mmCIF file of C-alpha atoms in Angstrom:
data_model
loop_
_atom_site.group_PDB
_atom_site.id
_atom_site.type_symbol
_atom_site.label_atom_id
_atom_site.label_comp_id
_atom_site.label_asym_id
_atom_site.label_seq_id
_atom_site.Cartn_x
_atom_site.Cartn_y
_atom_site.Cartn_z
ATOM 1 C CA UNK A 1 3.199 46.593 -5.992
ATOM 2 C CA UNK A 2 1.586 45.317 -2.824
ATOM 3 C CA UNK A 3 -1.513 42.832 -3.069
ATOM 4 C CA UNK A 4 -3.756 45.818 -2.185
ATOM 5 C CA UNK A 5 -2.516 47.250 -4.920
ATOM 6 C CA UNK A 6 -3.242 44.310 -6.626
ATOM 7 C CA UNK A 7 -7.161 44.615 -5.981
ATOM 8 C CA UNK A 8 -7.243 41.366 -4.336
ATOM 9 C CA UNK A 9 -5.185 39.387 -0.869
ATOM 10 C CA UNK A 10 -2.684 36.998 -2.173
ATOM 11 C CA UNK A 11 -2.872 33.788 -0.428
ATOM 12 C CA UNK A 12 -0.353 32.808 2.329
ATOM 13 C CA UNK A 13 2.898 30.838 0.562
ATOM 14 C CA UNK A 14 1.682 27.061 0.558
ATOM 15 C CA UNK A 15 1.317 23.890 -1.579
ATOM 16 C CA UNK A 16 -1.896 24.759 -2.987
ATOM 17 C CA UNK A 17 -0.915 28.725 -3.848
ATOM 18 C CA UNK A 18 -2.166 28.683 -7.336
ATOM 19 C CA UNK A 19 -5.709 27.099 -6.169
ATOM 20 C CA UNK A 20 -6.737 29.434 -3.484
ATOM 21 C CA UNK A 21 -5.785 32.705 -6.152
ATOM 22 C CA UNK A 22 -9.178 31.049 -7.970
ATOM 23 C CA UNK A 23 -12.027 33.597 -6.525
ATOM 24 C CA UNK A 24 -14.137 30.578 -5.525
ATOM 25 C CA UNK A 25 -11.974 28.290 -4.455
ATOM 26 C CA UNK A 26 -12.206 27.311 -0.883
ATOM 27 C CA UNK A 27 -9.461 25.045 0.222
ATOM 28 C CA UNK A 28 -10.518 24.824 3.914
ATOM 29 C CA UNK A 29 -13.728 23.059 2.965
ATOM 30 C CA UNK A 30 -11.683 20.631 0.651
ATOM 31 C CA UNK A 31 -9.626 19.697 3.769
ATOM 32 C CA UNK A 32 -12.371 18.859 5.836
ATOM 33 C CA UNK A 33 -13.998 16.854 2.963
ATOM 34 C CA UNK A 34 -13.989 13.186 3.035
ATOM 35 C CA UNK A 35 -14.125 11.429 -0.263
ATOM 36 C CA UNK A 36 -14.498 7.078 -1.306
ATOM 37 C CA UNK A 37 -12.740 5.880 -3.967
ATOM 38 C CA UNK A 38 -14.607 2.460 -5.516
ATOM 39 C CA UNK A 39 -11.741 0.575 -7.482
ATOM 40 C CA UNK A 40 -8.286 1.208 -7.414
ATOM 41 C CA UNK A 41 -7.249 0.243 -11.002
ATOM 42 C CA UNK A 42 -6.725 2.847 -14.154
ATOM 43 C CA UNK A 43 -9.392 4.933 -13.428
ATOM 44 C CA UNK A 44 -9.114 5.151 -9.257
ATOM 45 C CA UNK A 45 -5.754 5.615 -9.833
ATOM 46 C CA UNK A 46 -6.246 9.221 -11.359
ATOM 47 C CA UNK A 47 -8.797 10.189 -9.679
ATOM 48 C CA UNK A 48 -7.325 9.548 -6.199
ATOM 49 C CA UNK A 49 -4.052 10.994 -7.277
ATOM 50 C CA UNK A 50 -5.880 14.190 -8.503
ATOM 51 C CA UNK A 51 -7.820 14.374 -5.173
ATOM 52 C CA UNK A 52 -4.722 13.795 -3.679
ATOM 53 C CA UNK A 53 -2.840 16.804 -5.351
ATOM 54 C CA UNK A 54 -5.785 19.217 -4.564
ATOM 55 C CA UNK A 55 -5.756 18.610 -0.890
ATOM 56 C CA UNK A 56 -9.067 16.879 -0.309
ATOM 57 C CA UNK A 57 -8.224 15.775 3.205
ATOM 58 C CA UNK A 58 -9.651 12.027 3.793
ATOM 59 C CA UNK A 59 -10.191 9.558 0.859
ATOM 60 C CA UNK A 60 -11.622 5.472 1.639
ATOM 61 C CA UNK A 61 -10.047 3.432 -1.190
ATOM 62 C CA UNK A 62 -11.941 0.177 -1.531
ATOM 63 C CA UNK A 63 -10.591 -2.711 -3.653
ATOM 64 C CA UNK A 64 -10.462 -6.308 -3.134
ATOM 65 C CA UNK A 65 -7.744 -7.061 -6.323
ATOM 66 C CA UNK A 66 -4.175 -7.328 -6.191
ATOM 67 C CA UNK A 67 -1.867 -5.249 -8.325
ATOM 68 C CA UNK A 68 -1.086 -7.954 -11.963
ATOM 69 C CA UNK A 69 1.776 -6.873 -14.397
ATOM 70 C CA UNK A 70 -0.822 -5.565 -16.412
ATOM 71 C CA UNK A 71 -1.645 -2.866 -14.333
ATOM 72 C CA UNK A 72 1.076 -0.593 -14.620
ATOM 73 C CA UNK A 73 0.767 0.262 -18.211
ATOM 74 C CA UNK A 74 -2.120 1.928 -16.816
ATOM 75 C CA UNK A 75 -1.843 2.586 -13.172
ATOM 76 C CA UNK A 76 0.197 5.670 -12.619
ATOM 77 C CA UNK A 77 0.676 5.053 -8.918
ATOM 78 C CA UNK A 78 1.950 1.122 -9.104
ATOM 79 C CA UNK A 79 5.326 -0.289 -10.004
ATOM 80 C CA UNK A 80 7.001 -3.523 -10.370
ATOM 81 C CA UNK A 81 7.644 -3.642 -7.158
ATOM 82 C CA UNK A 82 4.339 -4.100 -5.870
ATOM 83 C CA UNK A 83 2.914 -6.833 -7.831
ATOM 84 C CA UNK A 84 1.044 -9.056 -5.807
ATOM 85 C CA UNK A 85 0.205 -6.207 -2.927
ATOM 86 C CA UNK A 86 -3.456 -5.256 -2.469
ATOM 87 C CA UNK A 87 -4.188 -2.316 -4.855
ATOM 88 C CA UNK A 88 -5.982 -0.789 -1.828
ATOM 89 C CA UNK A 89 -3.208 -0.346 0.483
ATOM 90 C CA UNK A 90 -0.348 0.348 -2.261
ATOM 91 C CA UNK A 91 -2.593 3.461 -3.497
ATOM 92 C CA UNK A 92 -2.747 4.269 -0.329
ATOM 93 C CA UNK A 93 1.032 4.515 0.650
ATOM 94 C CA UNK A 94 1.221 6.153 -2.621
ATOM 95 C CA UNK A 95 -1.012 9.224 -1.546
ATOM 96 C CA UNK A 96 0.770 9.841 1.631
ATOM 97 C CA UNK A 97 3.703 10.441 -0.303
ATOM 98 C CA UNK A 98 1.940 12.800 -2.676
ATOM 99 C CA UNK A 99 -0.242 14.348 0.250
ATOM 100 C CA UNK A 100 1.511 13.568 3.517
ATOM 101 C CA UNK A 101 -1.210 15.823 5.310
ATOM 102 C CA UNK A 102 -4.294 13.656 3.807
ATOM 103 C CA UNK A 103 -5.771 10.765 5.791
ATOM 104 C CA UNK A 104 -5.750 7.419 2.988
ATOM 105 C CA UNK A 105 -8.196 4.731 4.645
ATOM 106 C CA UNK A 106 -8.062 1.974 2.398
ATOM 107 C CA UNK A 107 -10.584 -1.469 2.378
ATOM 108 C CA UNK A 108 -9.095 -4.477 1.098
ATOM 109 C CA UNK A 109 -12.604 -6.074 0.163
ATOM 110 C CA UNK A 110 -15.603 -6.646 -2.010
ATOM 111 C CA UNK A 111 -18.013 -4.005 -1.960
ATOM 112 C CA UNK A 112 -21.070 -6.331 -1.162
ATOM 113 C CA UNK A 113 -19.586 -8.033 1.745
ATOM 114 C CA UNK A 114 -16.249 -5.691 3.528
ATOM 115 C CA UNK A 115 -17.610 -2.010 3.069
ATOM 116 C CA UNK A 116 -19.672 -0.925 6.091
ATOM 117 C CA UNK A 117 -22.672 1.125 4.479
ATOM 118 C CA UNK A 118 -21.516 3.600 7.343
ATOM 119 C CA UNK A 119 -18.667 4.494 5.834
ATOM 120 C CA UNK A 120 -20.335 5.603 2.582
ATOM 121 C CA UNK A 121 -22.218 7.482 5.270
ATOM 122 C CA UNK A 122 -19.303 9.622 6.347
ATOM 123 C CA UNK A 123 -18.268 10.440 2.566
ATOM 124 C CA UNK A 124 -19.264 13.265 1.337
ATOM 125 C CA UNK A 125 -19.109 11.857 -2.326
ATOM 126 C CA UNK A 126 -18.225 8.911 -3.810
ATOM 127 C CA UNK A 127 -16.577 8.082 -7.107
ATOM 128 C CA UNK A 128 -17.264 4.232 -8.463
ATOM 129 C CA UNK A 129 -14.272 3.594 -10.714
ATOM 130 C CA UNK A 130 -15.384 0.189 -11.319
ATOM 131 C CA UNK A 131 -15.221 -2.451 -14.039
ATOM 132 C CA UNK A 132 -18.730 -4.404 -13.862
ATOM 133 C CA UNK A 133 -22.152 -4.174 -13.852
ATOM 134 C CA UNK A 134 -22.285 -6.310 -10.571
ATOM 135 C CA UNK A 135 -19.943 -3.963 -8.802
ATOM 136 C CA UNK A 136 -22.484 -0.863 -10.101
ATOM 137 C CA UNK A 137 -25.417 -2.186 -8.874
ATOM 138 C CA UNK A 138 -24.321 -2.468 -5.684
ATOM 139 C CA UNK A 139 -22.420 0.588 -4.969
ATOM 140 C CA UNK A 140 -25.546 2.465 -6.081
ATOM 141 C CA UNK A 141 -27.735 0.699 -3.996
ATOM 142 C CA UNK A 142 -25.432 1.255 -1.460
ATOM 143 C CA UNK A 143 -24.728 4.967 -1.824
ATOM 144 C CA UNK A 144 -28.302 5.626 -2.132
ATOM 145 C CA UNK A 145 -29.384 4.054 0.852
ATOM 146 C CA UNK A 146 -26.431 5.821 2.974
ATOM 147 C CA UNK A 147 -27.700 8.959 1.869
ATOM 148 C CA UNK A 148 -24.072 9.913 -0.361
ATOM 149 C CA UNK A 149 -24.167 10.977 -3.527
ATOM 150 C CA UNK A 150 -21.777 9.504 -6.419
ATOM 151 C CA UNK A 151 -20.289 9.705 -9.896
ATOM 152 C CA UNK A 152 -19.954 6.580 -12.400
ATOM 153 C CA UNK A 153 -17.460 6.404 -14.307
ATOM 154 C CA UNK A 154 -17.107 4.085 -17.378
ATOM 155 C CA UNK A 155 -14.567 3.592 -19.430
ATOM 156 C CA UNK A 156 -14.220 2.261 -23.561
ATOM 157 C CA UNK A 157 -11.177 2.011 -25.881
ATOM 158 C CA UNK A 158 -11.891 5.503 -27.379
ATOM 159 C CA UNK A 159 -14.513 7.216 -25.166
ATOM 160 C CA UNK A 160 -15.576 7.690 -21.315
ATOM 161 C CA UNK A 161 -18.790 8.467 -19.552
ATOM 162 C CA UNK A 162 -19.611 9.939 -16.439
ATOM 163 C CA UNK A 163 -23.008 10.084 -14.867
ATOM 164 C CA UNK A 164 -24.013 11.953 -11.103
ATOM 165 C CA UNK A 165 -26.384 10.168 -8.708
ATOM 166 C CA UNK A 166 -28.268 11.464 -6.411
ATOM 167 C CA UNK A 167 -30.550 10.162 -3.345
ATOM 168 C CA UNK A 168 -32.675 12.707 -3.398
ATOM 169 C CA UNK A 169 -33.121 13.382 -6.958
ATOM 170 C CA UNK A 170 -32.888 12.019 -10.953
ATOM 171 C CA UNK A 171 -32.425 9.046 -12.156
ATOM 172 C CA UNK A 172 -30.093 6.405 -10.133
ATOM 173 C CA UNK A 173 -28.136 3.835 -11.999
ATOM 174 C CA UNK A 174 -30.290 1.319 -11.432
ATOM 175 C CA UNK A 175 -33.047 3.060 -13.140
ATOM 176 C CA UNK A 176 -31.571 2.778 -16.598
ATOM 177 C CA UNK A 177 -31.165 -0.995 -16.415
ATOM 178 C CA UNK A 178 -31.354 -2.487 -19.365
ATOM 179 C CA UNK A 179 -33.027 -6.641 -19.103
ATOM 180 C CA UNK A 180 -29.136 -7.488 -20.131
ATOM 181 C CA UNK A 181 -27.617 -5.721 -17.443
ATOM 182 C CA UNK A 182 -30.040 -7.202 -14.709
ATOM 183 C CA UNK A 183 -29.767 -10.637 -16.147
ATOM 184 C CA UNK A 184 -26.132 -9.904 -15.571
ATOM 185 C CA UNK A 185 -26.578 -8.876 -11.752
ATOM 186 C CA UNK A 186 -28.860 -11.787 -11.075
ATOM 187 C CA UNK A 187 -26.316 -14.542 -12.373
ATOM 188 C CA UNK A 188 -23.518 -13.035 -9.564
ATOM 189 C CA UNK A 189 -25.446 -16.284 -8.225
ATOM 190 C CA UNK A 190 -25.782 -19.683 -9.267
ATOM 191 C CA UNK A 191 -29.242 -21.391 -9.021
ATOM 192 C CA UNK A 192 -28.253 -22.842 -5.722
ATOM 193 C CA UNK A 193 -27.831 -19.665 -4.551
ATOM 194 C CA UNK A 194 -23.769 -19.040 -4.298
ATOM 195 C CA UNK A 195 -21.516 -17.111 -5.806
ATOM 196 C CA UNK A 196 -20.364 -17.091 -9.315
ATOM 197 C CA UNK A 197 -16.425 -16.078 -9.539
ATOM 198 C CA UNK A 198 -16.071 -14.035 -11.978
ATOM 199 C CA UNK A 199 -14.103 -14.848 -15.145
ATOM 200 C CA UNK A 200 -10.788 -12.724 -16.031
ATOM 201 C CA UNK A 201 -12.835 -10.576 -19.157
ATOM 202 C CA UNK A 202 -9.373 -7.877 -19.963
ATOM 203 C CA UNK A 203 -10.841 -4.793 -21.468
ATOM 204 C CA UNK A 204 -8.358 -3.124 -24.424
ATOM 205 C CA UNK A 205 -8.062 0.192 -22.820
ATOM 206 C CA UNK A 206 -4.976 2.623 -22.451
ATOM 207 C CA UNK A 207 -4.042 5.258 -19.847
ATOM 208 C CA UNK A 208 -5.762 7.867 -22.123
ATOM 209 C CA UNK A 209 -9.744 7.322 -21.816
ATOM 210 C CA UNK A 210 -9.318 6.864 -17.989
ATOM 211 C CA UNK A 211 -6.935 9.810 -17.320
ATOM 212 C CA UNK A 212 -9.838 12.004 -19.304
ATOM 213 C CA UNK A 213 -12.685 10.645 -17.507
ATOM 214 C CA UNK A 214 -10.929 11.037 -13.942
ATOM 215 C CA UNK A 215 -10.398 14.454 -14.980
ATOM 216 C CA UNK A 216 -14.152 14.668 -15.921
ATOM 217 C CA UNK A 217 -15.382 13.231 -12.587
ATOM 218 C CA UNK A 218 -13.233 15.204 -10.247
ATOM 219 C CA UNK A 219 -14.168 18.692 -11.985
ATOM 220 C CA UNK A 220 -17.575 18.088 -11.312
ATOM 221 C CA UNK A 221 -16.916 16.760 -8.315
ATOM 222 C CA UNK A 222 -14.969 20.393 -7.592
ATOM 223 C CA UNK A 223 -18.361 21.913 -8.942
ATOM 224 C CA UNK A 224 -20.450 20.017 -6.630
ATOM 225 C CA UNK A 225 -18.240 20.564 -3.071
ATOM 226 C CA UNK A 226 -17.971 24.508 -4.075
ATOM 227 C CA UNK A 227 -21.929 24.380 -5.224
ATOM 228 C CA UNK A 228 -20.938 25.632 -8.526
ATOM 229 C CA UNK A 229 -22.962 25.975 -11.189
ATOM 230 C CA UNK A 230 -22.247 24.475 -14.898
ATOM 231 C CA UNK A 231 -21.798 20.652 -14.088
ATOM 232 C CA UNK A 232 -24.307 18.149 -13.890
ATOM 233 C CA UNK A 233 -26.967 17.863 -12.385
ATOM 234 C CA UNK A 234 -28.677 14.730 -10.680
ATOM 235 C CA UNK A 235 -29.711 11.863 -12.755
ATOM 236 C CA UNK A 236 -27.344 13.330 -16.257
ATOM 237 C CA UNK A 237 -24.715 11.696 -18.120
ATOM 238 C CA UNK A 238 -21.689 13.349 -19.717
ATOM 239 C CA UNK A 239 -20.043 10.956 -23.038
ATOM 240 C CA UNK A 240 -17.046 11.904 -24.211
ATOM 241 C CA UNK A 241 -15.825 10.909 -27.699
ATOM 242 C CA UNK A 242 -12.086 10.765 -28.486
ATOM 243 C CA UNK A 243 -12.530 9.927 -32.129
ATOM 244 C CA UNK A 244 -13.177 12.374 -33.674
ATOM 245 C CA UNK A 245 -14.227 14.269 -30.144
ATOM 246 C CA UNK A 246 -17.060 14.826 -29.066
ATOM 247 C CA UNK A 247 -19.205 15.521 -25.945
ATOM 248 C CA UNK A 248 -22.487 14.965 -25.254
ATOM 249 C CA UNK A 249 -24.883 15.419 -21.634
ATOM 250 C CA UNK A 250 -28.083 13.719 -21.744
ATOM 251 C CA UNK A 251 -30.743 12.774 -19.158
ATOM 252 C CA UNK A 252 -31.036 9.259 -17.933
ATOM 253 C CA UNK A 253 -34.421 8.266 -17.601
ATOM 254 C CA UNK A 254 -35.845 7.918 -14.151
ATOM 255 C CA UNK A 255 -38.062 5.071 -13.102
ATOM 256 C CA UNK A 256 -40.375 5.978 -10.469
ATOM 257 C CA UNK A 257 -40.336 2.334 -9.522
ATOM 258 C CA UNK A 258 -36.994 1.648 -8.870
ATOM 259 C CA UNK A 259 -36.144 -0.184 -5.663
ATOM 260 C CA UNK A 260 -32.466 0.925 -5.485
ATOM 261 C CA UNK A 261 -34.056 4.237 -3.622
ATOM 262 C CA UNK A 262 -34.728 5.348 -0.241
ATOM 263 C CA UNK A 263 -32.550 6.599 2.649
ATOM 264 C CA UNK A 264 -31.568 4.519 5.818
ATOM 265 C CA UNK A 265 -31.166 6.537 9.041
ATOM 266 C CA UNK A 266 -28.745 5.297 11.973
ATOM 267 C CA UNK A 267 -27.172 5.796 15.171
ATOM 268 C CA UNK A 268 -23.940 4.662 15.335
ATOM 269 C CA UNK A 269 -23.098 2.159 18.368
ATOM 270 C CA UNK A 270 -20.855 3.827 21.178
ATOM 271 C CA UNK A 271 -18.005 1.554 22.504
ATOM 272 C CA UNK A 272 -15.925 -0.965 21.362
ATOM 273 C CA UNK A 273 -18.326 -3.132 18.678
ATOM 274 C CA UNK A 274 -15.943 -6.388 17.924
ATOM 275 C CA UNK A 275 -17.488 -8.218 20.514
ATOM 276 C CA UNK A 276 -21.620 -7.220 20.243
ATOM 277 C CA UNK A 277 -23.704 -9.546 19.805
ATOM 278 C CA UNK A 278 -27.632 -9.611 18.308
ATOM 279 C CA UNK A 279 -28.769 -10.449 22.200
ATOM 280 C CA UNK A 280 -26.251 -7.317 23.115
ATOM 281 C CA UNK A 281 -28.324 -5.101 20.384
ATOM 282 C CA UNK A 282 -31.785 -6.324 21.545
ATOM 283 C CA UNK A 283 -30.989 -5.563 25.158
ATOM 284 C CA UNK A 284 -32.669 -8.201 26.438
ATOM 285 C CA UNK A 285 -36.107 -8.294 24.482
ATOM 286 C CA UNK A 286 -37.762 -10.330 22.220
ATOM 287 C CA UNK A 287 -36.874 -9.610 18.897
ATOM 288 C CA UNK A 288 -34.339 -10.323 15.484
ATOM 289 C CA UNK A 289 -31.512 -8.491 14.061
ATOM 290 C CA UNK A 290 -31.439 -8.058 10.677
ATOM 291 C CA UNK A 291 -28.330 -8.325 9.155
ATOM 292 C CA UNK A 292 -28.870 -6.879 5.722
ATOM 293 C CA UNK A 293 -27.121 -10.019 4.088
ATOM 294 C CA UNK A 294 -27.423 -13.772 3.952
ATOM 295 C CA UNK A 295 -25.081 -15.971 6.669
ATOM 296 C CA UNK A 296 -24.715 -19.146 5.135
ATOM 297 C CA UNK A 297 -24.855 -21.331 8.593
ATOM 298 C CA UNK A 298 -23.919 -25.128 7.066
ATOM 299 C CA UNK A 299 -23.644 -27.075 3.326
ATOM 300 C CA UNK A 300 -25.170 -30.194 3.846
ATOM 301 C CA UNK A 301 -24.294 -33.525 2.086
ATOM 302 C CA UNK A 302 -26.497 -36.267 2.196
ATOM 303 C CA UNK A 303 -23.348 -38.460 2.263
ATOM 304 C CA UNK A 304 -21.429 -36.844 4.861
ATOM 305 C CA UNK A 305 -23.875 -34.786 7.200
ATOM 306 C CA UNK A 306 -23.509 -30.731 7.478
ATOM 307 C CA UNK A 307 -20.582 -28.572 7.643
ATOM 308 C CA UNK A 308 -20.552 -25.537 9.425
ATOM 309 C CA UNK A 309 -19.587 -22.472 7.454
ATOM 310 C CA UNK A 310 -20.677 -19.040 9.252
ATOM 311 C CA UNK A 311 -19.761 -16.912 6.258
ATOM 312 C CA UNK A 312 -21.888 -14.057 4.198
ATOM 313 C CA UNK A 313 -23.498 -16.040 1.144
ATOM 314 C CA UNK A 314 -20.478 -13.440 -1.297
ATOM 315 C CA UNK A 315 -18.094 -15.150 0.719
ATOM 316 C CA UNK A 316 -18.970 -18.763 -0.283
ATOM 317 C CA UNK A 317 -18.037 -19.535 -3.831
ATOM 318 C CA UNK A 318 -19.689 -21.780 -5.875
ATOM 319 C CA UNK A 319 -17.282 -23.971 -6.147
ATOM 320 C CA UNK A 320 -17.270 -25.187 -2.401
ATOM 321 C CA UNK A 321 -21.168 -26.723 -3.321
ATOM 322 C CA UNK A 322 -19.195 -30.220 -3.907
ATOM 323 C CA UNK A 323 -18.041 -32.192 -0.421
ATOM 324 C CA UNK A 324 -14.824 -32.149 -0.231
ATOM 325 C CA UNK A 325 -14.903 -36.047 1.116
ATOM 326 C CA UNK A 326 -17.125 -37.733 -1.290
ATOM 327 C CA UNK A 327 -17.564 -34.963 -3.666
ATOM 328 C CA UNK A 328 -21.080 -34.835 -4.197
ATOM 329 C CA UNK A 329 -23.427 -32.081 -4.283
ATOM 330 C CA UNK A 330 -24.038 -30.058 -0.739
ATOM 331 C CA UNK A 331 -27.100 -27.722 -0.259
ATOM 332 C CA UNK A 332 -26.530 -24.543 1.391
ATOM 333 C CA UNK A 333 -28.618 -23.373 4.634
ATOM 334 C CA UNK A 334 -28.478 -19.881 5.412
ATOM 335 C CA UNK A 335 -30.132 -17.072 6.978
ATOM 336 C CA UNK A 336 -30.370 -13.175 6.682
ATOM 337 C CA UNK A 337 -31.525 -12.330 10.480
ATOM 338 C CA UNK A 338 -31.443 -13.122 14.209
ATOM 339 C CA UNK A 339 -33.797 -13.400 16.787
ATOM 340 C CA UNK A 340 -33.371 -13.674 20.848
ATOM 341 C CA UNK A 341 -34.368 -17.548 20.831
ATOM 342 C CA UNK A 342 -31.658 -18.744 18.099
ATOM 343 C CA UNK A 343 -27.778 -19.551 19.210
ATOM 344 C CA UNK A 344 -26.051 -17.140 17.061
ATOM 345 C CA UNK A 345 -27.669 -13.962 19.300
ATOM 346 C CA UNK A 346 -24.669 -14.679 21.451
ATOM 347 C CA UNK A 347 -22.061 -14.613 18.442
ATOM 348 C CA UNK A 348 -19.728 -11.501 18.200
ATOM 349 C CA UNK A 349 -21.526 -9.675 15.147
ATOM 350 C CA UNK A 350 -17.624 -9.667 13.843
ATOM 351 C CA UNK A 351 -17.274 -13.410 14.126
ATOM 352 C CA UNK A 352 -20.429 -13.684 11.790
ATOM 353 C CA UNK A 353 -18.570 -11.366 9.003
ATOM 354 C CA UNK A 354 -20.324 -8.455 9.494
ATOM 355 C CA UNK A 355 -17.675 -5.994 8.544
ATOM 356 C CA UNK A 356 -16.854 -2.686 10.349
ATOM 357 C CA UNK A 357 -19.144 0.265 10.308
ATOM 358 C CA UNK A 358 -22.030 -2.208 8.722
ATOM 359 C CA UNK A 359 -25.455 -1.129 9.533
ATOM 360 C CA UNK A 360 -27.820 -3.584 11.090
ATOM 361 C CA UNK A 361 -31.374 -3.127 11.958
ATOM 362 C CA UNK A 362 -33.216 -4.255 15.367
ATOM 363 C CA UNK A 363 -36.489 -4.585 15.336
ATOM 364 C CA UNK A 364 -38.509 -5.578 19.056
ATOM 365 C CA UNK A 365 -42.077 -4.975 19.667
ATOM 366 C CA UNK A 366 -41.534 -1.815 20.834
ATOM 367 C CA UNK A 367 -38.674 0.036 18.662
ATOM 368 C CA UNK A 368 -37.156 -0.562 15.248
ATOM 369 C CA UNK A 369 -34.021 0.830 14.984
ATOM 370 C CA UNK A 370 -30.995 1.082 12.345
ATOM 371 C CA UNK A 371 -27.597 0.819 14.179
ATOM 372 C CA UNK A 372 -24.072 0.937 12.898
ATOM 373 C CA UNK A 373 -21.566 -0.829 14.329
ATOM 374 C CA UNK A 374 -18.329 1.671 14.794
ATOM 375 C CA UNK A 375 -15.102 -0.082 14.296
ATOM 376 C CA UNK A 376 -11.183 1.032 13.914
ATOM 377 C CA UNK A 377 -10.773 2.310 10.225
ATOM 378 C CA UNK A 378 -12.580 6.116 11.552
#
């Protein structure tokens, strides 16, 4: 019998065969979608590899960890062999193999401080496979603000959940912030104002729980690129029980108040950006450059006089407070913008750890403007 016969035209022989017989399926538009994977571990693991095997043609894997023994109990895509590699770049080579067509972009860095918000820009969904309520916080702010919608997904010993995001609609994850989880968030920083490393907190947790809740997060995320009904919708949450099973969608509540929204618009810089500077972005005029984080410039000791440092406040650890000469106590002097009258507006943006594709915003007396700063990873 020929396909006419058939009633329907049967696809052309390929790798994804069985997917484009589904009537709604359109594997064109999953090639030409670009997808971010937050965290590499259990749970990016599956869902990358399941984006991966459906042909989903770009996915941005951001981690800063490297790949521990521990891992591979529950990491299908690491071995022995790559302990100590970045989990980024391993998952990464890993992907090519399974989809040598796909473009794997990964970020070896922390969210806060080595993910250019215009990348989130580019994605056309993001999927925060992440551990912590620090890491949360900020991806959401971060999503929301690039205009990118995303899916949470958390993980227990017997149970998953998975809640969609929107930025222009329902509840965001920072709207159901409990006084615990912002207490959390707020002591990422000590009381003089650096960071906290965190402590090594394992989580019991098998293969099981994450390989579910991938599998939850990139059917709806199928539902949402085809614009199928049936999956969730902006602002809900999906728990799913393993024992005994159960599944439950509820509505997170939404709190009109909640700073985490609001869009930024930009215009991405033409040419090559590792050498800009602020005075470069200002063109000439009076003005400042916002950078969008703090630049710690010097730690001062009374002892010893100031040492410069010309790193983002994440990038400062706590633990460098103490002089490493007389070890007493340093204070930290930083800043979070630039104007035409102040040394650093001839620094290379780069040199002052802004990261690729970051968004800055210039503001002179006669524009304001949001610009992104291109760089080699699109």
């Amino acid at each position: 019998m020929t396909s006419e016969g058939l009633g329907f035209q049967l696809p052309a022989h390929d790798r994804f065969d069985r997917q484009r017989a589904i009537a709604w399926w359109n594997q064109d538009k999953l090639a030409g979608t670009v997808a971010m994977v937050a965290g590499c571990g259990a749970l990016g693991n599956e869902v990358a590899k399941n984006l991966a095997l459906l042909g989903v043609g770009t996915l941005i894997l951001v981690d800063f960890d490297r790949i521990e023994i521990s891992n591979l109990a529950r990491s299908v895509l690491f071995g022995p062999s790559d302990l100590g590699r970045p989990k980024a770049e391993v998952l990464a080579e890993r992907l090519a193999e399974i989809f040598p067509a796909g473009r794997m972009i990964p970020v070896v860095g922390d969210l806060w401080c080595d993910l250019g918000l215009g990348l989130l820009r580019r994605s056309d969904l993001v999927f925060g496979c992440l551990d912590s309520v620090n890491a949360r916080f900020i991806l959401n702010r971060m999503a929301l603000r690039a205009g990118t919608p995303w899916l949470n997904g958390g993980l227990g010993m017997a149970a998953c959940q998975v809640s969609f995001h929107h930025p222009v609609g329902g509840a965001c994850y920072e709207c159901q912030a409990t006084p615990g989880m912002i207490k959390r968030f707020s002591e990422r920083y000590s009381c003089a104002g650096l960071l906290r490393m965190p402590g090594n907190q394992p989580v019991p947790l098998t293969v099981v729980p994450a390989a579910l809740c991938a599998s939850l997060m990139v059917q709806e995320a199928l539902l949402f690129w085809h614009e199928r009904a049936g999956g969730l919708l902006p602002g809900q949450r999906l728990t799913a029980q393993l024992a005994p099973y159960r599944f439950v969608v509820d509505d997170l509540p939404h709190d009109p108040e909640c700073c985490a929204h609001g869009v930024i618009d930009a215009v991405e810089l033409a040419g090559d950006p590792s050498q800009v500077t602020a005075a470069d972005l200002l063109g000439g005029k009076a003005g400042t450059l916002e950078l969008g984080f703090d630049l710690v410039l010097s730690l001062n000791c009374r002892h010893c006089g100031p040492a410069t440092i010309l790193r983002p406040r994440s990038k400062v650890p706590l633990e460098e407070l103490w002089c490493p000469d007389c070890g007493s106590m340093r204070s930290a002097k930083w800043v979070s913008d630039i104007s035409d009258k102040m040394e650093l507006a001839t620094y290379p943006l780069q040199d002052l750890g802004v990261p690729e594709h970051h968004i800055v915003r210039v503001i002179t007396v006669e524009t304001i403007r949001n610009i992104e700063l291109a760089g080699s990873l699109w």
